[in-house]
JSON list of C-alpha atoms in Angstrom, two decimals:
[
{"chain": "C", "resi": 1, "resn": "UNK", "atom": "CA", "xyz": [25.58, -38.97, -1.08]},
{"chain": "C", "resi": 2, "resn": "UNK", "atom": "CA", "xyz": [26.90, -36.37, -3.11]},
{"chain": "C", "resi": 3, "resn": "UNK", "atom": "CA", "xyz": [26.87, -38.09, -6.17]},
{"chain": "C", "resi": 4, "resn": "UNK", "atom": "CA", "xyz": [23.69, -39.10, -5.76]},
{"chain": "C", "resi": 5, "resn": "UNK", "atom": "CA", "xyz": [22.63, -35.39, -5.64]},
{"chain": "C", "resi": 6, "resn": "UNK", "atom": "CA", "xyz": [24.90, -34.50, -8.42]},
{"chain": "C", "resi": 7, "resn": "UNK", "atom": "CA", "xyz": [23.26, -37.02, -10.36]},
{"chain": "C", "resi": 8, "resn": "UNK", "atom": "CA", "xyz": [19.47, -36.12, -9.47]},
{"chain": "C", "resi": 9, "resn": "UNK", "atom": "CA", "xyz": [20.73, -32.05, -9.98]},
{"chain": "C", "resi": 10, "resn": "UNK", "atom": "CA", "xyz": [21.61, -33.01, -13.98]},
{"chain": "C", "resi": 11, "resn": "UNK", "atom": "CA", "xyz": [18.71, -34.72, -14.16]},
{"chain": "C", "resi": 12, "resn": "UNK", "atom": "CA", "xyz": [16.44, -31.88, -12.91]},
{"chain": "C", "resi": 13, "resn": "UNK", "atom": "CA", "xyz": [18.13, -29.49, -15.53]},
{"chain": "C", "resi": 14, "resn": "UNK", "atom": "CA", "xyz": [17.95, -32.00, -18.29]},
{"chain": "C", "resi": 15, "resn": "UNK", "atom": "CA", "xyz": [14.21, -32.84, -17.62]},
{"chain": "C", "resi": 16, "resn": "UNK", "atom": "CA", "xyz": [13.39, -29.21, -17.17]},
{"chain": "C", "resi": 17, "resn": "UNK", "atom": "CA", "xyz": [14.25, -28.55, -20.57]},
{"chain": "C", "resi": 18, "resn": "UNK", "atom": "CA", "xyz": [13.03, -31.46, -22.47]},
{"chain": "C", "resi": 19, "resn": "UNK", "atom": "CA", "xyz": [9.65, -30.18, -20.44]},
{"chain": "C", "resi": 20, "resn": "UNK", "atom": "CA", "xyz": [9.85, -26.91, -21.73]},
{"chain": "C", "resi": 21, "resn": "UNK", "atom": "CA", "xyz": [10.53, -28.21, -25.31]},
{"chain": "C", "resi": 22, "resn": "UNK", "atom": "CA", "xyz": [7.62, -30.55, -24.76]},
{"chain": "C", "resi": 23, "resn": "UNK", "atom": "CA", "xyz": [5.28, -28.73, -23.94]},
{"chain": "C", "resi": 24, "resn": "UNK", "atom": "CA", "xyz": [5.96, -25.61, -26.48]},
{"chain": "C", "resi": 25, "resn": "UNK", "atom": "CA", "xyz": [5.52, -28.67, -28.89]},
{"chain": "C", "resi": 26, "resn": "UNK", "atom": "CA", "xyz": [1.52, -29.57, -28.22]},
{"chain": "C", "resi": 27, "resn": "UNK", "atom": "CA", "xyz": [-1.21, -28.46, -30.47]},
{"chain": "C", "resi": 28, "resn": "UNK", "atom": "CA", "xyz": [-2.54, -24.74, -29.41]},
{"chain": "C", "resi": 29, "resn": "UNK", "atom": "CA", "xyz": [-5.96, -24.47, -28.46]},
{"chain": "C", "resi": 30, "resn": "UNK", "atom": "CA", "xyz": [-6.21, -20.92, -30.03]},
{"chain": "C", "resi": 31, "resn": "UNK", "atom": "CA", "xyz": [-3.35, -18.32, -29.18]},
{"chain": "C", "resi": 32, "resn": "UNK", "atom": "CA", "xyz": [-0.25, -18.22, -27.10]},
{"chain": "C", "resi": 33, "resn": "UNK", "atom": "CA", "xyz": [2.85, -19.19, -27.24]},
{"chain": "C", "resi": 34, "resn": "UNK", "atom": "CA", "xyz": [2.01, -21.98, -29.20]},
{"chain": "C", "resi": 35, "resn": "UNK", "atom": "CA", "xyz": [0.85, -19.66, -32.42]},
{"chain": "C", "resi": 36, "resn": "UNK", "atom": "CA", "xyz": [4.01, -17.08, -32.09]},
{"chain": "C", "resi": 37, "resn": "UNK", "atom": "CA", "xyz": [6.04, -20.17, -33.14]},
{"chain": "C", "resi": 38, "resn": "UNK", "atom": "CA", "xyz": [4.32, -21.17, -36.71]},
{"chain": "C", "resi": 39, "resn": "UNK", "atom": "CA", "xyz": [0.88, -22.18, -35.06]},
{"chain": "C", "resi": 40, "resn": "UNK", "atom": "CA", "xyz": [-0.56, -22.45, -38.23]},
{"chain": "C", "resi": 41, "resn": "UNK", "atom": "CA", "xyz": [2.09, -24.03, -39.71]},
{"chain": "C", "resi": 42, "resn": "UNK", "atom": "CA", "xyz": [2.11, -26.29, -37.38]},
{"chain": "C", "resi": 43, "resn": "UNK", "atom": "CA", "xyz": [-1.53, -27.49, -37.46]},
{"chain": "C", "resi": 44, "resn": "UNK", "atom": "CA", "xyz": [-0.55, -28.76, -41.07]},
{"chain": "C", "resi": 45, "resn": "UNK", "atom": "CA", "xyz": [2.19, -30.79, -39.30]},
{"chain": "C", "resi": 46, "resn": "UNK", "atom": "CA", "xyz": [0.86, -32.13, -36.24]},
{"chain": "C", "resi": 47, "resn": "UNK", "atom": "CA", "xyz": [-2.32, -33.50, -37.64]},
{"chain": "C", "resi": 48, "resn": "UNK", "atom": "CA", "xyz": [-1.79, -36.63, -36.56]},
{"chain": "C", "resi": 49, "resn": "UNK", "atom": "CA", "xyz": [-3.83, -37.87, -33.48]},
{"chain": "C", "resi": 50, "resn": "UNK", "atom": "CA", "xyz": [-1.19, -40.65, -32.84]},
{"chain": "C", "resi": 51, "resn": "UNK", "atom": "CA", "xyz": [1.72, -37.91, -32.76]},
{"chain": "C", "resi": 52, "resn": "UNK", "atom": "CA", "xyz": [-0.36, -35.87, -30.91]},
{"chain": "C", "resi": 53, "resn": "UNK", "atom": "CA", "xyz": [-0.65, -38.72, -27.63]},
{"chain": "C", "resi": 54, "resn": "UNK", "atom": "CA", "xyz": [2.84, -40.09, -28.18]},
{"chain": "C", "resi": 55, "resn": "UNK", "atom": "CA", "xyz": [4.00, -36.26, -27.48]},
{"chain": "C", "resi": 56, "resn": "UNK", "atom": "CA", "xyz": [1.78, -36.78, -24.17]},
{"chain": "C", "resi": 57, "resn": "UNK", "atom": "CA", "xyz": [3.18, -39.56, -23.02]},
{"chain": "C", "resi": 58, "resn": "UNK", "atom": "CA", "xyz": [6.24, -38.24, -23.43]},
{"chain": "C", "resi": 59, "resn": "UNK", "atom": "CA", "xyz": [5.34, -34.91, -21.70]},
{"chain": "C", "resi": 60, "resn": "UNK", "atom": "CA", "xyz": [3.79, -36.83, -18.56]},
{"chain": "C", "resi": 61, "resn": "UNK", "atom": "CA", "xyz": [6.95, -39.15, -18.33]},
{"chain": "C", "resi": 62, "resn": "UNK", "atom": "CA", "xyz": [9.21, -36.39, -18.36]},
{"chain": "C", "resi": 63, "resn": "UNK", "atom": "CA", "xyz": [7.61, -34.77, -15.60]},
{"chain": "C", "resi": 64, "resn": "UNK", "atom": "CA", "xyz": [6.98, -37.36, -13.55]},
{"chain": "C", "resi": 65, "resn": "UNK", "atom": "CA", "xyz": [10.64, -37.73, -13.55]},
{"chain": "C", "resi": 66, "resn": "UNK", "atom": "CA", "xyz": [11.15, -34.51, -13.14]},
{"chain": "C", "resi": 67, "resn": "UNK", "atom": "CA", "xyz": [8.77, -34.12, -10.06]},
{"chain": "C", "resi": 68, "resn": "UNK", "atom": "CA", "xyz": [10.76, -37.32, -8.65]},
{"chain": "C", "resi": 69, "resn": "UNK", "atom": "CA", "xyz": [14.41, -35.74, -8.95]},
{"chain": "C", "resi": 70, "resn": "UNK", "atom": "CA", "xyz": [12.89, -32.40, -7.12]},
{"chain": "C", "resi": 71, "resn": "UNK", "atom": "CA", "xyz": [11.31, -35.04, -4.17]},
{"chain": "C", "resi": 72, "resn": "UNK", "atom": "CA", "xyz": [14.60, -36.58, -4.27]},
{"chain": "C", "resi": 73, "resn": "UNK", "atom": "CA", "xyz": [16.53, -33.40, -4.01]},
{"chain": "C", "resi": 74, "resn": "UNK", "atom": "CA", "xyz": [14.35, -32.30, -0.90]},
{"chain": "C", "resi": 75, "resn": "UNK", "atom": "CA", "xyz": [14.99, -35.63, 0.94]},
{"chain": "C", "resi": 76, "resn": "UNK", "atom": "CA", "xyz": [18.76, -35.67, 0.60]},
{"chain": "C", "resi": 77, "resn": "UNK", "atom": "CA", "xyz": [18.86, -31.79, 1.63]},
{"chain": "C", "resi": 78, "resn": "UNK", "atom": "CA", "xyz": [16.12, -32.25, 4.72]},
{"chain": "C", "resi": 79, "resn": "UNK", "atom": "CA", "xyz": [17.92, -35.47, 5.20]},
{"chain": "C", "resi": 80, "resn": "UNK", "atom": "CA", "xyz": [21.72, -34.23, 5.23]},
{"chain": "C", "resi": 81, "resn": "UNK", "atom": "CA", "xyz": [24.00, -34.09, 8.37]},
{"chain": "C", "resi": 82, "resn": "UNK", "atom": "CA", "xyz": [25.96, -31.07, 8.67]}
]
C-alpha cells in the first residue's frame, strides 16, 4: 500500500505543476497573470484556435488526473490501519 501512495504522491506533484504551467499558458481575457508574461506577445503566437483547444484538453486531462490522485490519496489515508 505504500507504494501505491508513493506512486499517487509523485503523481500529485507532477500534475500540479504541469497544471500550473497549463494554465499560465491559455490566452488572457484582458489582464493578469497572463499579460505580465508577454501577453501581447503572446496573442501573436497563440492565434491559432486549434492550439488554443488542444491546450484545453490538455489542461482538463491533467486535472482530472490530478483530482483522481488527491481522491486516491484520501481513500488510502481514511482507509489505512494503524
Amino acid at each position: 500500500m505504500q507504494i501505491l501512495e508513493f506512486i499517487l504522491q509523485v503523481l500529485l506533484g507532477l500534475t500540479s505543476l504541469l497544471l500550473t504551467l497549463f494554465i499560465l499558458m491559455h490566452k488572457g481575457r484582458g489582464g493578469g497573470l497572463s499579460d505580465m508574461f508577454g501577453g501581447g506577445m503572446a496573442q501573436a503566437v497563440s492565434s491559432s484556435g486549434s492550439a488554443e483547444r488542444v491546450l484545453n484538453y490538455l489542461t482538463i486531462s491533467i486535472a482530472l488526473v490530478w483530482f483522481l490522485s488527491i481522491v486516491g490519496l484520501g481513500l488510502i489515508t481514511k482507509f489505512q490501519v494503524l
